[in-house]
Amino acid sequence: MNLQVVKKEWPPGPPMMYGFVPTMSHGHVRIHPMTVHTRRPEVSSLLVPPVLAADPYAGLTSLDDVIAHLTSTEAGRRAYEQADREWERKAKELIVQGRLSCLRYWRIKAGLTQEALAVRAGIKQPNLQRLERPSYRGRLATYQRLADVLGCDYRELLP
């Protein structure tokens, strides 16, 4: 059930959505691969036996549960740590290039949405969105409130 919006470069046209729509019918799970064009949805159905469509993450209700499940083995822990280091490296590259703000980096690292961080810091979400632009400079007091919530020094958030 993985939906994503992809901007097609070739052929030129509107954004397209790809994904699968699962339904249950007579004890079997039907997976409907779908490509949705803005004007003409195309959905085709494919019968998949229940054994093949079993969800390995059934019962896991939060991202923390999924991470705990995936890191329950030594190989899973190593892979997770390697992916985390790679993400840190890539994020720092984007900050240096001016394509990612330090504030957004810290927010993502803390696992917060813009709305959640804004509520905790006592500011409005559109203001936080503006502050996350790499070139935008806000008030120092605002950065100090955000740093208190994120658990870092306010200087680490400055553009």
PDB file of C-alpha atoms in Angstrom:
ATOM      1  CA  MET A   1       0.000   0.000   0.000  1.00  0.00           C
ATOM      2  CA  ASN A   2       2.727   2.363  -1.087  1.00  0.00           C
ATOM      3  CA  LEU A   3       1.361   5.531  -2.734  1.00  0.00           C
ATOM      4  CA  GLN A   4       3.646   8.167  -4.078  1.00  0.00           C
ATOM      5  CA  VAL A   5       3.209  11.160  -6.335  1.00  0.00           C
ATOM      6  CA  VAL A   6       5.785  11.333  -9.088  1.00  0.00           C
ATOM      7  CA  LYS A   7       6.335  14.307 -11.390  1.00  0.00           C
ATOM      8  CA  LYS A   8       6.883  12.792 -14.803  1.00  0.00           C
ATOM      9  CA  GLU A   9       9.614  14.437 -16.853  1.00  0.00           C
ATOM     10  CA  TRP A  10       8.923  12.349 -19.960  1.00  0.00           C
ATOM     11  CA  PRO A  11       6.377  12.465 -21.453  1.00  0.00           C
ATOM     12  CA  PRO A  12       5.463  15.919 -20.184  1.00  0.00           C
ATOM     13  CA  GLY A  13       2.188  16.010 -18.366  1.00  0.00           C
ATOM     14  CA  PRO A  14       0.415  16.201 -15.047  1.00  0.00           C
ATOM     15  CA  PRO A  15       1.671  14.478 -11.877  1.00  0.00           C
ATOM     16  CA  MET A  16       0.830  10.776 -11.674  1.00  0.00           C
ATOM     17  CA  MET A  17       0.113   8.587  -8.658  1.00  0.00           C
ATOM     18  CA  TYR A  18       1.252   4.969  -8.475  1.00  0.00           C
ATOM     19  CA  GLY A  19       0.315   2.440  -5.856  1.00  0.00           C
ATOM     20  CA  PHE A  20      -1.676  -0.592  -4.868  1.00  0.00           C
ATOM     21  CA  VAL A  21      -5.181  -0.777  -3.462  1.00  0.00           C
ATOM     22  CA  PRO A  22      -5.757  -3.971  -1.440  1.00  0.00           C
ATOM     23  CA  THR A  23      -9.253  -5.459  -1.056  1.00  0.00           C
ATOM     24  CA  MET A  24     -10.451  -8.734   0.460  1.00  0.00           C
ATOM     25  CA  SER A  25     -12.680 -11.056  -1.580  1.00  0.00           C
ATOM     26  CA  HIS A  26     -13.704 -14.670  -0.814  1.00  0.00           C
ATOM     27  CA  GLY A  27     -10.732 -15.253   1.497  1.00  0.00           C
ATOM     28  CA  HIS A  28      -8.212 -13.855  -0.965  1.00  0.00           C
ATOM     29  CA  VAL A  29      -6.553 -10.496  -0.983  1.00  0.00           C
ATOM     30  CA  ARG A  30      -6.873  -8.691  -4.284  1.00  0.00           C
ATOM     31  CA  ILE A  31      -4.141  -6.215  -5.052  1.00  0.00           C
ATOM     32  CA  HIS A  32      -5.145  -3.554  -7.547  1.00  0.00           C
ATOM     33  CA  PRO A  33      -2.092  -1.941  -9.133  1.00  0.00           C
ATOM     34  CA  MET A  34      -3.069   1.557 -10.077  1.00  0.00           C
ATOM     35  CA  THR A  35      -1.796   4.373 -12.172  1.00  0.00           C
ATOM     36  CA  VAL A  36      -3.872   7.502 -11.799  1.00  0.00           C
ATOM     37  CA  HIS A  37      -3.624  10.163 -14.446  1.00  0.00           C
ATOM     38  CA  THR A  38      -5.409  13.401 -13.665  1.00  0.00           C
ATOM     39  CA  ARG A  39      -8.063  12.724 -16.299  1.00  0.00           C
ATOM     40  CA  ARG A  40      -8.096   8.951 -16.751  1.00  0.00           C
ATOM     41  CA  PRO A  41      -7.589   6.493 -13.866  1.00  0.00           C
ATOM     42  CA  GLU A  42      -6.440   3.033 -14.918  1.00  0.00           C
ATOM     43  CA  VAL A  43      -6.825   0.275 -12.337  1.00  0.00           C
ATOM     44  CA  SER A  44      -6.168  -3.374 -13.067  1.00  0.00           C
ATOM     45  CA  SER A  45      -6.721  -6.135 -10.553  1.00  0.00           C
ATOM     46  CA  LEU A  46      -4.414  -9.023  -9.661  1.00  0.00           C
ATOM     47  CA  LEU A  47      -5.415 -11.978  -7.470  1.00  0.00           C
ATOM     48  CA  VAL A  48      -2.823 -12.713  -4.769  1.00  0.00           C
ATOM     49  CA  PRO A  49      -3.143 -15.644  -2.353  1.00  0.00           C
ATOM     50  CA  PRO A  50      -3.348 -14.558   1.306  1.00  0.00           C
ATOM     51  CA  VAL A  51       0.036 -16.154   2.103  1.00  0.00           C
ATOM     52  CA  LEU A  52       1.828 -13.897  -0.393  1.00  0.00           C
ATOM     53  CA  ALA A  53       0.009 -10.799   0.807  1.00  0.00           C
ATOM     54  CA  ALA A  54       0.747 -11.313   4.525  1.00  0.00           C
ATOM     55  CA  ASP A  55       1.807  -8.097   6.223  1.00  0.00           C
ATOM     56  CA  PRO A  56       5.035  -8.623   8.203  1.00  0.00           C
ATOM     57  CA  TYR A  57       4.288  -5.428  10.115  1.00  0.00           C
ATOM     58  CA  ALA A  58       0.786  -6.420  11.261  1.00  0.00           C
ATOM     59  CA  GLY A  59       0.219  -5.270  14.819  1.00  0.00           C
ATOM     60  CA  LEU A  60       2.944  -2.627  14.690  1.00  0.00           C
ATOM     61  CA  THR A  61       1.118   0.632  15.319  1.00  0.00           C
ATOM     62  CA  SER A  62       3.857   3.254  15.398  1.00  0.00           C
ATOM     63  CA  LEU A  63       7.132   4.079  13.726  1.00  0.00           C
ATOM     64  CA  ASP A  64       8.899   3.238  16.990  1.00  0.00           C
ATOM     65  CA  ASP A  65       7.328  -0.249  16.893  1.00  0.00           C
ATOM     66  CA  VAL A  66       8.524  -0.777  13.314  1.00  0.00           C
ATOM     67  CA  ILE A  67      12.042   0.407  14.164  1.00  0.00           C
ATOM     68  CA  ALA A  68      12.139  -1.862  17.230  1.00  0.00           C
ATOM     69  CA  HIS A  69      10.993  -4.785  15.071  1.00  0.00           C
ATOM     70  CA  LEU A  70      13.569  -4.106  12.345  1.00  0.00           C
ATOM     71  CA  THR A  71      16.432  -3.606  14.804  1.00  0.00           C
ATOM     72  CA  SER A  72      15.647  -6.700  16.871  1.00  0.00           C
ATOM     73  CA  THR A  73      18.537  -8.541  15.180  1.00  0.00           C
ATOM     74  CA  GLU A  74      22.214  -7.588  15.018  1.00  0.00           C
ATOM     75  CA  ALA A  75      22.087  -7.268  11.215  1.00  0.00           C
ATOM     76  CA  GLY A  76      19.022  -5.042  11.487  1.00  0.00           C
ATOM     77  CA  ARG A  77      20.745  -2.819  14.059  1.00  0.00           C
ATOM     78  CA  ARG A  78      23.837  -2.456  11.879  1.00  0.00           C
ATOM     79  CA  ALA A  79      21.758  -1.649   8.791  1.00  0.00           C
ATOM     80  CA  TYR A  80      19.703   0.913  10.720  1.00  0.00           C
ATOM     81  CA  GLU A  81      22.819   2.594  12.141  1.00  0.00           C
ATOM     82  CA  GLN A  82      24.451   2.677   8.699  1.00  0.00           C
ATOM     83  CA  ALA A  83      21.325   4.228   7.153  1.00  0.00           C
ATOM     84  CA  ASP A  84      21.210   6.779   9.993  1.00  0.00           C
ATOM     85  CA  ARG A  85      24.866   7.752   9.409  1.00  0.00           C
ATOM     86  CA  GLU A  86      24.240   8.037   5.676  1.00  0.00           C
ATOM     87  CA  TRP A  87      21.198  10.251   6.295  1.00  0.00           C
ATOM     88  CA  GLU A  88      23.266  12.500   8.604  1.00  0.00           C
ATOM     89  CA  ARG A  89      26.026  12.794   5.988  1.00  0.00           C
ATOM     90  CA  LYS A  90      23.591  13.611   3.178  1.00  0.00           C
ATOM     91  CA  ALA A  91      21.700  16.136   5.321  1.00  0.00           C
ATOM     92  CA  LYS A  92      24.927  17.948   6.199  1.00  0.00           C
ATOM     93  CA  GLU A  93      25.846  18.091   2.497  1.00  0.00           C
ATOM     94  CA  LEU A  94      22.448  19.644   1.731  1.00  0.00           C
ATOM     95  CA  ILE A  95      22.926  22.205   4.520  1.00  0.00           C
ATOM     96  CA  VAL A  96      26.325  23.204   3.101  1.00  0.00           C
ATOM     97  CA  GLN A  97      24.777  23.497  -0.384  1.00  0.00           C
ATOM     98  CA  GLY A  98      22.025  25.730   1.020  1.00  0.00           C
ATOM     99  CA  ARG A  99      19.269  23.299   0.079  1.00  0.00           C
ATOM    100  CA  LEU A 100      18.309  22.315   3.643  1.00  0.00           C
ATOM    101  CA  SER A 101      18.007  24.565   6.665  1.00  0.00           C
ATOM    102  CA  CYS A 102      19.583  23.671   9.996  1.00  0.00           C
ATOM    103  CA  LEU A 103      16.184  24.138  11.643  1.00  0.00           C
ATOM    104  CA  ARG A 104      14.510  21.616   9.351  1.00  0.00           C
ATOM    105  CA  TYR A 105      17.392  19.175   9.892  1.00  0.00           C
ATOM    106  CA  TRP A 106      16.947  19.353  13.683  1.00  0.00           C
ATOM    107  CA  ARG A 107      13.142  19.066  13.387  1.00  0.00           C
ATOM    108  CA  ILE A 108      13.392  15.946  11.244  1.00  0.00           C
ATOM    109  CA  LYS A 109      16.060  14.490  13.532  1.00  0.00           C
ATOM    110  CA  ALA A 110      13.704  15.020  16.490  1.00  0.00           C
ATOM    111  CA  GLY A 111      10.910  13.238  14.586  1.00  0.00           C
ATOM    112  CA  LEU A 112       8.494  16.172  14.787  1.00  0.00           C
ATOM    113  CA  THR A 113       6.110  17.559  12.214  1.00  0.00           C
ATOM    114  CA  GLN A 114       6.039  21.286  11.573  1.00  0.00           C
ATOM    115  CA  GLU A 115       2.706  21.502  13.351  1.00  0.00           C
ATOM    116  CA  ALA A 116       3.917  19.623  16.435  1.00  0.00           C
ATOM    117  CA  LEU A 117       7.074  21.721  16.741  1.00  0.00           C
ATOM    118  CA  ALA A 118       5.134  24.949  16.239  1.00  0.00           C
ATOM    119  CA  VAL A 119       2.652  24.041  18.977  1.00  0.00           C
ATOM    120  CA  ARG A 120       5.410  23.091  21.434  1.00  0.00           C
ATOM    121  CA  ALA A 121       7.368  26.284  20.676  1.00  0.00           C
ATOM    122  CA  GLY A 122       4.279  28.500  20.814  1.00  0.00           C
ATOM    123  CA  ILE A 123       4.470  29.785  17.242  1.00  0.00           C
ATOM    124  CA  LYS A 124       2.238  29.359  14.209  1.00  0.00           C
ATOM    125  CA  GLN A 125       2.975  26.624  11.679  1.00  0.00           C
ATOM    126  CA  PRO A 126       3.190  29.013   8.675  1.00  0.00           C
ATOM    127  CA  ASN A 127       5.842  30.992  10.556  1.00  0.00           C
ATOM    128  CA  LEU A 128       7.820  27.807  11.188  1.00  0.00           C
ATOM    129  CA  GLN A 129       7.480  26.908   7.516  1.00  0.00           C
ATOM    130  CA  ARG A 130       8.980  30.284   6.631  1.00  0.00           C
ATOM    131  CA  LEU A 131      11.804  29.836   9.167  1.00  0.00           C
ATOM    132  CA  GLU A 132      12.691  26.492   7.571  1.00  0.00           C
ATOM    133  CA  ARG A 133      13.591  28.159   4.298  1.00  0.00           C
ATOM    134  CA  PRO A 134      17.402  28.054   4.093  1.00  0.00           C
ATOM    135  CA  SER A 135      17.671  31.759   3.227  1.00  0.00           C
ATOM    136  CA  TYR A 136      15.083  33.137   5.698  1.00  0.00           C
ATOM    137  CA  ARG A 137      16.246  34.847   8.896  1.00  0.00           C
ATOM    138  CA  GLY A 138      13.852  35.095  11.815  1.00  0.00           C
ATOM    139  CA  ARG A 139      13.978  36.654  15.261  1.00  0.00           C
ATOM    140  CA  LEU A 140      16.563  35.360  17.711  1.00  0.00           C
ATOM    141  CA  ALA A 141      13.928  34.842  20.424  1.00  0.00           C
ATOM    142  CA  THR A 142      12.021  32.498  18.092  1.00  0.00           C
ATOM    143  CA  TYR A 143      15.140  30.439  17.416  1.00  0.00           C
ATOM    144  CA  GLN A 144      15.762  30.234  21.177  1.00  0.00           C
ATOM    145  CA  ARG A 145      12.239  28.874  21.792  1.00  0.00           C
ATOM    146  CA  LEU A 146      12.665  26.329  18.997  1.00  0.00           C
ATOM    147  CA  ALA A 147      16.080  25.283  20.347  1.00  0.00           C
ATOM    148  CA  ASP A 148      14.582  24.693  23.797  1.00  0.00           C
ATOM    149  CA  VAL A 149      12.013  22.318  22.283  1.00  0.00           C
ATOM    150  CA  LEU A 150      14.571  20.549  20.055  1.00  0.00           C
ATOM    151  CA  GLY A 151      17.160  20.232  22.829  1.00  0.00           C
ATOM    152  CA  CYS A 152      19.996  22.017  21.053  1.00  0.00           C
ATOM    153  CA  ASP A 153      21.760  25.378  21.155  1.00  0.00           C
ATOM    154  CA  TYR A 154      19.966  28.153  19.234  1.00  0.00           C
ATOM    155  CA  ARG A 155      23.157  28.839  17.230  1.00  0.00           C
ATOM    156  CA  GLU A 156      22.827  25.393  15.640  1.00  0.00           C
ATOM    157  CA  LEU A 157      19.484  26.461  14.127  1.00  0.00           C
ATOM    158  CA  LEU A 158      20.610  29.731  12.581  1.00  0.00           C
ATOM    159  CA  PRO A 159      20.868  29.891   8.786  1.00  0.00           C
TER     160      PRO A 159
END
